[in-house]
Short mmCIF file of C-alpha atoms and ligand atoms in Angstrom, two decimals:
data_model
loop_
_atom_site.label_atom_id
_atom_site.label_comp_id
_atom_site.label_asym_id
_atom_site.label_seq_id
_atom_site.Cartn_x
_atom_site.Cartn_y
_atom_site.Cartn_z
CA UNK A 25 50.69 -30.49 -22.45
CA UNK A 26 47.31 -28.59 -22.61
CA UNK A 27 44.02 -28.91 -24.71
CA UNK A 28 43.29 -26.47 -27.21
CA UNK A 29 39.94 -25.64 -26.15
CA UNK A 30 37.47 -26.74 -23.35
CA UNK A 31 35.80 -29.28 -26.05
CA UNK A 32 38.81 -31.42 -26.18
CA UNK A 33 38.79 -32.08 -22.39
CA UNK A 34 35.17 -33.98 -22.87
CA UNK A 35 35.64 -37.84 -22.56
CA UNK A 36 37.89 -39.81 -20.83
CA UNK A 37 36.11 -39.71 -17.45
CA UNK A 38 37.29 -41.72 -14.80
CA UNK A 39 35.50 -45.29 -13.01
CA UNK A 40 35.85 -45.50 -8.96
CA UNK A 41 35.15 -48.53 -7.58
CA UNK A 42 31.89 -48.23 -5.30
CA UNK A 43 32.60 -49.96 -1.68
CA UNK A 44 30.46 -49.29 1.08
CA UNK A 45 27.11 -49.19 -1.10
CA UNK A 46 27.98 -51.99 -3.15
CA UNK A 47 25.77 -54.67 -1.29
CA UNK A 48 27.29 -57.88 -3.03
CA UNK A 49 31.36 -57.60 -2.86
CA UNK A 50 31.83 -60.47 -4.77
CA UNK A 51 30.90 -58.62 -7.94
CA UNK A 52 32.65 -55.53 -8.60
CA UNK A 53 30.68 -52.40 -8.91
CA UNK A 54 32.60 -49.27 -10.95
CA UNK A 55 30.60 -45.73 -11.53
CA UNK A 56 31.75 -43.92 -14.49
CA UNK A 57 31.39 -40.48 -12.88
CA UNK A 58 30.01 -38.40 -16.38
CA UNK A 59 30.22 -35.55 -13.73
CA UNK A 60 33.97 -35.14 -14.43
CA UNK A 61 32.81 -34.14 -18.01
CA UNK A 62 33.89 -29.85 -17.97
CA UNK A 63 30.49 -28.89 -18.51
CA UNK A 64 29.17 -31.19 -15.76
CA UNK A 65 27.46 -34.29 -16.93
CA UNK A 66 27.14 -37.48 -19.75
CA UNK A 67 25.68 -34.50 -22.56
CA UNK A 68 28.75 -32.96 -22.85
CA UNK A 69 29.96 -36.10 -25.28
CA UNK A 70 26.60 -35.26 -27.35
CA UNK A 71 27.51 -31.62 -27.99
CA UNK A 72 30.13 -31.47 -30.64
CA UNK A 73 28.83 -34.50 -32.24
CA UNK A 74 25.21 -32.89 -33.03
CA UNK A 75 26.63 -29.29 -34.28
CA UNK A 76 29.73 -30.74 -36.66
CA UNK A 77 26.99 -33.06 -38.15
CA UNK A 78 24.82 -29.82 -38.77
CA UNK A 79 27.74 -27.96 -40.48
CA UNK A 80 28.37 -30.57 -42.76
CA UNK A 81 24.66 -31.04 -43.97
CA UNK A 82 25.06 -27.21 -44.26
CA UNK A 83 22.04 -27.03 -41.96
CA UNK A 84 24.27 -24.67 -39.55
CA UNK A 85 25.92 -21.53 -40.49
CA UNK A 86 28.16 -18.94 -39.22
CA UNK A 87 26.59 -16.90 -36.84
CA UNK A 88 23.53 -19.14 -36.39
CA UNK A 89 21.28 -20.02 -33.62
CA UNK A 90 21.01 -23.36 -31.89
CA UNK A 91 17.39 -24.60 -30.82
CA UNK A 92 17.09 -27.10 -28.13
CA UNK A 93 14.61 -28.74 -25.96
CA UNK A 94 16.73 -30.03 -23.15
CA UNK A 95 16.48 -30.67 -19.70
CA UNK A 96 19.37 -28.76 -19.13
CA UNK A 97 22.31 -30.97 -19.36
CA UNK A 98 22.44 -31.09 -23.12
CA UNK A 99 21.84 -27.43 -23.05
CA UNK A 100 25.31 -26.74 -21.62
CA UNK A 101 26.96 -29.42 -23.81
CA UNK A 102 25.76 -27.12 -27.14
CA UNK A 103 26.97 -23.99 -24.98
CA UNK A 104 30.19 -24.85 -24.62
CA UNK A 105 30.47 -25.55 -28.37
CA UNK A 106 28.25 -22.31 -29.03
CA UNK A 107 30.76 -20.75 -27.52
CA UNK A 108 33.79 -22.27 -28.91
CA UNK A 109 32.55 -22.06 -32.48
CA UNK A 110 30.62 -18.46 -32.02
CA UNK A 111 26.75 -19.37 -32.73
CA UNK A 112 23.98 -18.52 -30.54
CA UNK A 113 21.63 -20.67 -28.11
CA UNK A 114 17.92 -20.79 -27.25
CA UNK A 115 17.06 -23.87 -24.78
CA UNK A 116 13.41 -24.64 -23.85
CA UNK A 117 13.10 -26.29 -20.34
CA UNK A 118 10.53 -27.66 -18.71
CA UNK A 119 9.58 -25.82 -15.74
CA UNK A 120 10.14 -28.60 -13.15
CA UNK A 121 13.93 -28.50 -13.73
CA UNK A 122 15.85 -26.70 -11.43
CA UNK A 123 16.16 -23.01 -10.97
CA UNK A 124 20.50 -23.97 -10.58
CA UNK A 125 19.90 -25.60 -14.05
CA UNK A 126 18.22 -22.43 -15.57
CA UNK A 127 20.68 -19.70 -14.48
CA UNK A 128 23.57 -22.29 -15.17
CA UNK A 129 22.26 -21.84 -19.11
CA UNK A 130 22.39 -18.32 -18.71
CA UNK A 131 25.96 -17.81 -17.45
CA UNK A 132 26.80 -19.58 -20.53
CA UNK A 133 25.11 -16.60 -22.27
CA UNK A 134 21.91 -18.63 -23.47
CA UNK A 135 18.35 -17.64 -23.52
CA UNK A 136 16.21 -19.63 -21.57
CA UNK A 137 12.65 -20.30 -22.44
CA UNK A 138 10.62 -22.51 -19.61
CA UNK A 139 7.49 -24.30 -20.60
CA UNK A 140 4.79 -26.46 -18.49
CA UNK A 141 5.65 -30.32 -17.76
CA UNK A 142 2.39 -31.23 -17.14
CA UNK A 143 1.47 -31.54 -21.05
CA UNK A 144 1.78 -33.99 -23.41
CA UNK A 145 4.08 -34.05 -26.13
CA UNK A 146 2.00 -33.31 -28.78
CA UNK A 147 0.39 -29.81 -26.77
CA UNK A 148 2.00 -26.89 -28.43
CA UNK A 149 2.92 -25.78 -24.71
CA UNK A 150 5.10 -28.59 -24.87
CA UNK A 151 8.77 -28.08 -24.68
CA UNK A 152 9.32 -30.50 -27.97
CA UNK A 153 6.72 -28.32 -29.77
CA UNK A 154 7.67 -24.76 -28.35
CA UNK A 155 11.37 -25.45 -29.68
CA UNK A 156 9.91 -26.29 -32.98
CA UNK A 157 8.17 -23.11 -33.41
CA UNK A 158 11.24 -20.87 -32.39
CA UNK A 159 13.30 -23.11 -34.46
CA UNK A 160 11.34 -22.56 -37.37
CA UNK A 161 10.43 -18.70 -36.55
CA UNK A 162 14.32 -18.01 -37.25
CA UNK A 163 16.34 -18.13 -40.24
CA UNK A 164 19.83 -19.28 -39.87
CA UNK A 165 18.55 -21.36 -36.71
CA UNK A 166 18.86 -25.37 -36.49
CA UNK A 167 17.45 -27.93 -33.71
CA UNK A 168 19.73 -30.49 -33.33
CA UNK A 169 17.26 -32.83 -31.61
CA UNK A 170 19.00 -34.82 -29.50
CA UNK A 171 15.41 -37.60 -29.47
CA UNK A 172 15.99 -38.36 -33.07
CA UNK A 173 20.17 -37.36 -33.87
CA UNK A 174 21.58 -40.21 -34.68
CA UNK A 175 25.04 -38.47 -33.52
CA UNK A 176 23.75 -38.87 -30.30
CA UNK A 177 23.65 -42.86 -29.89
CA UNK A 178 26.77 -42.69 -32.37
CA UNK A 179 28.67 -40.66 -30.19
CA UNK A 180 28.27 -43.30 -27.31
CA UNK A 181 29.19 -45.99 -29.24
CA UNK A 182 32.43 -43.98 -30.44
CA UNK A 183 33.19 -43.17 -26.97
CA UNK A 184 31.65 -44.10 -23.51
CA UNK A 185 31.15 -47.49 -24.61
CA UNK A 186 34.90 -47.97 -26.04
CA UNK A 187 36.41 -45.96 -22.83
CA UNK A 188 34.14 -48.72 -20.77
CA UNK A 189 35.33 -51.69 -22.81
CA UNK A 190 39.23 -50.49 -22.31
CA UNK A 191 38.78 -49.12 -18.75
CA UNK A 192 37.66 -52.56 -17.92
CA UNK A 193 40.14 -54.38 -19.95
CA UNK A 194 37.20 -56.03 -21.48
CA UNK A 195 36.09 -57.97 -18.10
CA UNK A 196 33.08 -55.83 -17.68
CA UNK A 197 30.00 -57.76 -17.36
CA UNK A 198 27.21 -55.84 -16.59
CA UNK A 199 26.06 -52.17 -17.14
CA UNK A 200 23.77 -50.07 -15.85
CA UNK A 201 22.09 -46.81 -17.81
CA UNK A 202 19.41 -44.67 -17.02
CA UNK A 203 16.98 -43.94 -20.29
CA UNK A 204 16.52 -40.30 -21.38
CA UNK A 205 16.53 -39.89 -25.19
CA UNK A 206 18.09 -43.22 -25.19
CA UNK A 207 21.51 -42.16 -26.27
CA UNK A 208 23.24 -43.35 -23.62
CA UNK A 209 22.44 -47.20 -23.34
CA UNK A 210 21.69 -47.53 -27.05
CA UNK A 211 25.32 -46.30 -28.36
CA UNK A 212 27.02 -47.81 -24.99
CA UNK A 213 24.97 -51.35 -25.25
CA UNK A 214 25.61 -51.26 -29.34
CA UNK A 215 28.93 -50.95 -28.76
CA UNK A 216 29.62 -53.18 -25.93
CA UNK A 217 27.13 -56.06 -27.51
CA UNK A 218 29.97 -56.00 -30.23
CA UNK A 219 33.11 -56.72 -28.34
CA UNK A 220 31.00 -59.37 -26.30
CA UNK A 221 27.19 -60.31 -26.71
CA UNK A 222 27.09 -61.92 -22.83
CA UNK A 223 27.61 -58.30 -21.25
CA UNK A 224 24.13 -57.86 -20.01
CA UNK A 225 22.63 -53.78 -20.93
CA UNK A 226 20.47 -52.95 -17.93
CA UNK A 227 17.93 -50.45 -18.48
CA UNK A 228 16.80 -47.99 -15.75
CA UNK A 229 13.33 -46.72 -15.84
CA UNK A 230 11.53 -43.85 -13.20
CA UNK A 231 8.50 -44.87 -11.86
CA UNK A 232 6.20 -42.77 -13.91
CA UNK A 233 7.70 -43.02 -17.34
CA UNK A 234 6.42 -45.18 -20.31
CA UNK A 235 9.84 -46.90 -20.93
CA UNK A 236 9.62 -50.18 -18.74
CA UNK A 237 5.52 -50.41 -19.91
CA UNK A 238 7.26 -50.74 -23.25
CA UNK A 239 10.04 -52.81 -23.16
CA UNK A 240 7.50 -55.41 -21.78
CA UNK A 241 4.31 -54.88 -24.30
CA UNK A 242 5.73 -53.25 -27.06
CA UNK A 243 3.44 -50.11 -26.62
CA UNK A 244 3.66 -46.89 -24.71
CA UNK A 245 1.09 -46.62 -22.14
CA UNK A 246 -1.57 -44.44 -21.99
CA UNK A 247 -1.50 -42.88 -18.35
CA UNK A 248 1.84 -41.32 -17.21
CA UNK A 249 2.46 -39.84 -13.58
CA UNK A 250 5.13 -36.93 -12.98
CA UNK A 251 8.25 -37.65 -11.42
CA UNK A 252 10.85 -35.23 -9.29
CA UNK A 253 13.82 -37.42 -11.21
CA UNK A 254 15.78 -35.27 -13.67
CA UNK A 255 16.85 -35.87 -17.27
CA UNK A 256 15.62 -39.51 -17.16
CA UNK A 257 12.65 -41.37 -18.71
CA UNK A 258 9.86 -40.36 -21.43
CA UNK A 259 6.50 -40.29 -22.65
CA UNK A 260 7.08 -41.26 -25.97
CA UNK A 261 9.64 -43.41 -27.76
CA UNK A 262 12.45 -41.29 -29.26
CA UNK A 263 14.20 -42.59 -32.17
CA UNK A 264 17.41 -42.50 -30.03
CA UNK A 265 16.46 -45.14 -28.04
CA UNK A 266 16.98 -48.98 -28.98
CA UNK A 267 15.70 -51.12 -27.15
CA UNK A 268 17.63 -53.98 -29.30
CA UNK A 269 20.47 -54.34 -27.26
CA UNK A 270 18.80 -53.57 -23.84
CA UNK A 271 18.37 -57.15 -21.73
CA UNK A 272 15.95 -55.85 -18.84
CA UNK A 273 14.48 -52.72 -17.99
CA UNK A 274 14.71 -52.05 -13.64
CA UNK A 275 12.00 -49.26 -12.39
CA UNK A 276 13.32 -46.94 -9.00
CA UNK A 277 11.04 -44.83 -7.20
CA UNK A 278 12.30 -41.15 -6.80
CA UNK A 279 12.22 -41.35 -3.34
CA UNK A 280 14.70 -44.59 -4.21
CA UNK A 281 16.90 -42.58 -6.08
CA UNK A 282 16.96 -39.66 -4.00
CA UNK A 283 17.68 -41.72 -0.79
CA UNK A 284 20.69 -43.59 -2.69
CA UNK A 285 21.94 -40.67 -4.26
CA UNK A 286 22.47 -38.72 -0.64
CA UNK A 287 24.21 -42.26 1.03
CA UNK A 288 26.67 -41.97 -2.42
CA UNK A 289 27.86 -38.64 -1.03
CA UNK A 290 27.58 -39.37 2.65
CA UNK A 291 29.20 -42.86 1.72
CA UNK A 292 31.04 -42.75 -0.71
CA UNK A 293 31.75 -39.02 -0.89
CA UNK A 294 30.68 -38.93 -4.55
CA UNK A 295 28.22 -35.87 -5.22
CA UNK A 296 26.31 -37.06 -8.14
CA UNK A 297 22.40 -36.13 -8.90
CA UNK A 298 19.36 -38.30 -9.04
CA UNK A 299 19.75 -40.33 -12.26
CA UNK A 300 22.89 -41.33 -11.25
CA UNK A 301 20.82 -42.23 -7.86
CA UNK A 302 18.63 -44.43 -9.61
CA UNK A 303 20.84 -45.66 -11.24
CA UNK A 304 22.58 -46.86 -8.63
CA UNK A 305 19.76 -47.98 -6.93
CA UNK A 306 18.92 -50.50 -10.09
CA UNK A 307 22.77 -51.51 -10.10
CA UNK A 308 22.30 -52.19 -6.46
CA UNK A 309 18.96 -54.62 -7.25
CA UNK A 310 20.70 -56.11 -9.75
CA UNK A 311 23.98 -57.35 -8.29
CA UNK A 312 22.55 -58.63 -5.32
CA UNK A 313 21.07 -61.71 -7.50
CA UNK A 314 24.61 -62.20 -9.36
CA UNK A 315 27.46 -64.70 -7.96
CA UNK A 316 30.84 -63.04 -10.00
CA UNK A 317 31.32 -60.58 -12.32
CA UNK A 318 31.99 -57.03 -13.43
CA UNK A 319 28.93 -54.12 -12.86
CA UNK A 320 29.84 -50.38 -14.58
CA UNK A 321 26.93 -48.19 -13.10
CA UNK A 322 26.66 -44.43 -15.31
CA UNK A 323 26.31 -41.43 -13.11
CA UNK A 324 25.19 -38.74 -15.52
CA UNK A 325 25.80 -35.73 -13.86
CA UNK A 326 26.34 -34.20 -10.63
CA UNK A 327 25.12 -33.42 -7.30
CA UNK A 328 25.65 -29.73 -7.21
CA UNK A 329 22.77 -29.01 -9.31
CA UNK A 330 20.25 -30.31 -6.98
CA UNK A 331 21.46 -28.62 -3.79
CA UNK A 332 18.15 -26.81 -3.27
CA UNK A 333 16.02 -29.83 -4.13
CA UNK A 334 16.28 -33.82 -2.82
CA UNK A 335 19.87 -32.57 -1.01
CA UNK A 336 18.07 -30.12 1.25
CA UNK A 337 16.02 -32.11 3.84
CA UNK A 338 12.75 -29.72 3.68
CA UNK A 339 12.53 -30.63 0.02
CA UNK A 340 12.58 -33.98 0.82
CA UNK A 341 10.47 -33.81 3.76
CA UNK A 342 7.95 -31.93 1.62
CA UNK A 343 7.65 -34.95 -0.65
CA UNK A 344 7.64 -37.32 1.95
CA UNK A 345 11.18 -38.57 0.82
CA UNK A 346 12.66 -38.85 3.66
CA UNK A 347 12.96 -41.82 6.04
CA UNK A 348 12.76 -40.05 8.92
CA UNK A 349 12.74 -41.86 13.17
CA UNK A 350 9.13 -42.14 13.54
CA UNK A 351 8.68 -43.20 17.12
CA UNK A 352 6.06 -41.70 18.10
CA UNK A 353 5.70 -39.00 21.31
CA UNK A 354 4.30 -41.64 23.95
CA UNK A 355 7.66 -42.02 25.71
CA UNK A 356 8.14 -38.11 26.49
CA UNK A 357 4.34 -38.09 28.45
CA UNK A 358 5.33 -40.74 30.58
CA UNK A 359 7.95 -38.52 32.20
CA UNK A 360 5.37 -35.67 33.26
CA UNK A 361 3.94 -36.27 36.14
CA UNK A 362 0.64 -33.76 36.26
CA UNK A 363 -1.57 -32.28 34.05
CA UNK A 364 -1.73 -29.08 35.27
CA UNK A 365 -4.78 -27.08 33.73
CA UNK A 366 -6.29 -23.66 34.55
CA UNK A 367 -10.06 -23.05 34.03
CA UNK A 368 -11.42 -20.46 31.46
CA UNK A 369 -13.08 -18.32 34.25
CA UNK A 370 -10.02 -18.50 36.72
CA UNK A 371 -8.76 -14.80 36.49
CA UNK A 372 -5.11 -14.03 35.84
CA UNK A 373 -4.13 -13.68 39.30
CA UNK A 374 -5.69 -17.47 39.62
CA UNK A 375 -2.97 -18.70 36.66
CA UNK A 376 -0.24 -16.93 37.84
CA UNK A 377 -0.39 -18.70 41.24
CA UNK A 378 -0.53 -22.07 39.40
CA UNK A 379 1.98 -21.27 37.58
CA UNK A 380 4.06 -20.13 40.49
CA UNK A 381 3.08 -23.23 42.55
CA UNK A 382 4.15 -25.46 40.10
CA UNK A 383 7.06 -24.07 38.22
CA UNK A 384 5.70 -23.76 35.07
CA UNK A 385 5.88 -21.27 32.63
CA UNK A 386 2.19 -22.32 30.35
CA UNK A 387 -1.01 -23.50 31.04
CA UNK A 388 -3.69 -25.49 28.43
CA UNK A 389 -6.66 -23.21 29.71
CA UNK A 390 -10.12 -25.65 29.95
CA UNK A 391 -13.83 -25.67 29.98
CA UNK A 392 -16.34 -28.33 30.30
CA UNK A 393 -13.04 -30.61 30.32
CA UNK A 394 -11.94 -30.02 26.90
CA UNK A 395 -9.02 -27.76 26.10
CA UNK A 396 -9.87 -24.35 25.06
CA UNK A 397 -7.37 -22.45 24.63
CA UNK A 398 -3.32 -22.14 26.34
CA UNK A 399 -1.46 -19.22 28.24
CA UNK A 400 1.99 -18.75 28.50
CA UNK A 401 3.85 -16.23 30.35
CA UNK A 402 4.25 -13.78 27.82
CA UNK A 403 0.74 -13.52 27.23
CA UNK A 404 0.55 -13.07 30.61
CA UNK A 405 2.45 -10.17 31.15
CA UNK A 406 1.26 -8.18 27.88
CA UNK A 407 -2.12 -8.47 29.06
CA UNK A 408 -1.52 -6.88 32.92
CA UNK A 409 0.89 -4.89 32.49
CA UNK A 410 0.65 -1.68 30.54
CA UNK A 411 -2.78 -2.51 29.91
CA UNK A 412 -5.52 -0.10 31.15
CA UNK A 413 -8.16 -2.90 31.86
CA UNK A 414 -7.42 -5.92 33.48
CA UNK A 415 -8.92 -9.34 32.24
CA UNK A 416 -11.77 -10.50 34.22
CA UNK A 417 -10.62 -14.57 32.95
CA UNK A 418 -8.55 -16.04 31.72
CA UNK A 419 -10.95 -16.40 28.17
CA UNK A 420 -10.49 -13.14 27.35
CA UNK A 421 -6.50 -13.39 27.02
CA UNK A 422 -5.78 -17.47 26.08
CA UNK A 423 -4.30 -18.08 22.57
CA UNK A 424 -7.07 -19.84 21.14
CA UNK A 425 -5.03 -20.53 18.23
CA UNK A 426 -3.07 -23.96 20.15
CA UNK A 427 -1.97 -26.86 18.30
CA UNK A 428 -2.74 -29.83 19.50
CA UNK A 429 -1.81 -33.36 18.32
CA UNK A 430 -2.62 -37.19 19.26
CA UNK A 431 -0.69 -39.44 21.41
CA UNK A 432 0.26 -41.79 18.71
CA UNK A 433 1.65 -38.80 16.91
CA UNK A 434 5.44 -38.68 16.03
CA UNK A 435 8.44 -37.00 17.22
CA UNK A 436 8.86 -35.44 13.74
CA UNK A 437 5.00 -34.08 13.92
CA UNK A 438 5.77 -32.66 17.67
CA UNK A 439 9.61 -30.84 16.02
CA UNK A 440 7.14 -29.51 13.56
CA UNK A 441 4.67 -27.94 16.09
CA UNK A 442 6.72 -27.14 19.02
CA UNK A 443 8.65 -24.67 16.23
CA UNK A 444 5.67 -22.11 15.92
CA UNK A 445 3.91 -22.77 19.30
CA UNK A 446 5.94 -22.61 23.09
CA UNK A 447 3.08 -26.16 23.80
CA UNK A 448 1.40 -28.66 22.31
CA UNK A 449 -1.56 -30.00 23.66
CA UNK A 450 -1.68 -33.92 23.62
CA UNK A 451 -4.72 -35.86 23.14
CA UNK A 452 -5.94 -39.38 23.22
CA UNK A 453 -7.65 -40.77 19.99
CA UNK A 454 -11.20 -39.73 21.49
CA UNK A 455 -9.51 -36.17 21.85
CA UNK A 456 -9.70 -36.16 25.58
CA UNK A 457 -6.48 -33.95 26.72
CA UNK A 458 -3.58 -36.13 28.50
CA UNK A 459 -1.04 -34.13 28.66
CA UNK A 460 0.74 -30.88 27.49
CA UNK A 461 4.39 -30.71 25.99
CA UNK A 462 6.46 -27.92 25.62
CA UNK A 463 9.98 -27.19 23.93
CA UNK A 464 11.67 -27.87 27.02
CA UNK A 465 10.43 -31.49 27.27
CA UNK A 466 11.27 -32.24 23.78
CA UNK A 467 14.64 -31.02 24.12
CA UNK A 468 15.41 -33.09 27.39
CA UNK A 469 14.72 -36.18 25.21
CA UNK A 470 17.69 -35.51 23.63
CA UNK A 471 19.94 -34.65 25.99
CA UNK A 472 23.02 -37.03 27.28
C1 PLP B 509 20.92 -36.04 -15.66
C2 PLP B 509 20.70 -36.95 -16.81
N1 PLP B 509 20.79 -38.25 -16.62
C3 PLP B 509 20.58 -39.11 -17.62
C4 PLP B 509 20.26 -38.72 -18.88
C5 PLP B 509 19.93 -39.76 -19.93
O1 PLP B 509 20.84 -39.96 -20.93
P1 PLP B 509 20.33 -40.31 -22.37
O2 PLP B 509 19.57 -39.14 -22.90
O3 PLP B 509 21.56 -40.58 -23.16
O4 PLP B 509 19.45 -41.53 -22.32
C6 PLP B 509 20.12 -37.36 -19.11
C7 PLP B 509 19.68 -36.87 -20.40
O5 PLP B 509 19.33 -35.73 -20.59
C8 PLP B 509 20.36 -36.45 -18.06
O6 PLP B 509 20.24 -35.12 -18.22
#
């Protein structure tokens, strides 16, 4: 048996039961993992769906150029059918999608045109309008628009939400969709509405977005903040998107989704990105409150294109993501026993007998009892040896350029400074020095 071309493999994708992160065993909690899609995620269903209604309304011809504005995801879903059918592809991105999602575009031989997020739909910077313009620059070139296809919705009715129905054998109670264009949970919750009007369409909102303001007033808001969470939530209301058959809207933080999203592949050992992390995290609110039933939670697509963002700890240490042991440094001073200081007008000989006397290899260098400056050995040696004229002080040599940090500060803020600096000078919250640690004393803190 084999498929006679890539597009046929689309669908089908499989649900694994969640275990460990499903907080409430007595409701079962399945993730349809869109991943396992060949192009990578949920928009791979979309792709033949939007182009074979284009050839039929003639608005697509041989040889012609696709348009999109996509966050990436759809992008690849049109490529694979650009490819298989022999048209051309433009996508316009916003820029904060990631630079994996970008080149991934390109290997599929599309141009790539990146725009500014930070604009509002209607700004002719905007991705929405910048694919309008090239679409209507070009002869022979057609924008699907996956915001306002009805294909898209259709093609989730036709398919995720029948493979859910049978997967489940019908016993499905409960689903759980992230909101993008809308596509998703309108086709899926159309469809599964149908077979059974109790199954309960959970919507799944970033914090940021104007979906959740509107499923609750009826209006988009305003005011919208930016969000790190890819391919998920919007700033307008896309015709895609029916809110009809959705029964509550659930809003997750990124820092939620991110969090979740790492545990699933630490956990679970399923490597999915962040809408599938909030959605998870919403499934997770959810089925805590329920006593029996049946949750399917989507993962859109997968973990692999977010390797340099929220799976590599500096990103998420740069956003303040990360949950990190905060106990602060008080419990490494109480194991040094003096506070050994040299004055600013002690000469180099002077600190090298301290040093010497007391085993240590750095010195916080003081005047008028406040810290000054520091000296380590290395400064130590570059300054007498090989050097014509010898330093009257110590001033003349100390690194005046120390960190130094409160006592109430934490271990994560000493990691931080003990990586550029051999000390850090410790303070209490007047700034009256207590104490000096150095790599060394760190390190013992962790040792067995
Ligand atoms: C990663 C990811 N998750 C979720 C979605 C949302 O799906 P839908 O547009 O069908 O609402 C998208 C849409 O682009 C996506 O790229």
């Amino acid at each position: 048996m084999y498929y006679k071309n890539i597009l046929e493999v689309i669908g089908n994708t499989p649900l694994v039961k969640i275990n460990k992160l499903n907080p409430n065993p007595k409701v079962v909690m399945l993730a349809k993992l869109e991943f396992m899609n060949p192009g990578g995620s949920i928009k791979d269903r979309i792709g033949l769906p939007l182009i074979e209604r284009a050839e039929k309304m003639g608005r697509l011809k041989k040889g012609g150029t696709i348009v999109e504005p996509t966050s990436g995801n759809t992008g690849v879903g049109l490529a694979m059918v650009a490819a298989v059918r022999g048209y051309k592809t433009v996508f316009v991105m916003p820029d904060k999608m990631s630079e994996e999602k970008r080149n991934l575009l390109r290997a599929y031989g599309s141009k790539v045109v990146v725009t500014p997020t930070a604009v509002s739909p209607e700004d002719e910077r905007s991705y929405y309008r910048v694919s309008d313009k090239i679409a209507s620059e070009n002869s022979n070139s057609y924008k699907p628009d996956q915001y306002s296809n009805p294909a898209n919705p259709e093609t989730h009715y036709r398919t995720t939400g029948l493979e859910i129905w049978e997967q489940t054998e019908g016993k499905i109670t409960h689903v759980v969709i992230g909101m993008g264009t809308g596509g998703t949970i309108s086709g899926v919750g159309k469809y599964l509405k149908k077979k059974n009007p109790k199954i309960k369409i959970i919507g799944v909102d970033p914090v940021g977005s104007g979906y959740d303001h509107y499923y609750r007033t009826g209006k988009m808001p305003k005011l919208f903040k930016t969000y790190k969470v890819e391919g998920i939530g919007e700033d307008f209301l896309p015709e895609t998107m029916d809110f009809s058959v959705v029964d509550d809207v659930v809003v997750i933080s990124d820092k939620e989704s991110f969090l979740i999203a790492r545990q699933l592949a630490g956990k679970e050992g399923i490597l999915a990105g962040g809408s599938s992390g909030l959605a998870l995290a919403a499934a997770r609110k959810v089925i805590r409150k329920l006593k029996t039933g049946l949750m399917v939670v989507i993962l859109p697509d997968s973990g692999k294109n977010y390797l340099s963002k929220f799976y590599n700890d500096d990103w998420m240490r740069d956003f303040g993501f990360l949950d990190e042991k905060n106990e602060t440094i008080k419990k490494l001073l109480n194991k040094k026993l003096h506070f050994i200081t040299v004055q600013s007008a002690a000469t180099p000989a002077e600190a090298v007998k301290l040093m010497r006397q007391y085993q240590i290899s750095q010195l916080p260098v003081v005047e008028n009892k406040k810290v000054v400056g520091t000296l380590t050995e290395s400064i130590l040696i570059k300054s007498l040896y090989g050097n014509s004229k010898i330093p009257v002080s110590v001033a003349e040599i100390m690194d005046r350029d120390f960190i130094s940090l409160p006592e109430t500060a934490s271990e994560t803020q000493l990691a931080q400074a003990l990586k550029e600096k051999e000390m850090v000078i410790i303070t209490d919250k007047q700034g009256k020095p207590l104490d000096v640690l150095t790599r060394i004393d760190f390190l013992s803190n962790f040792s067995v």
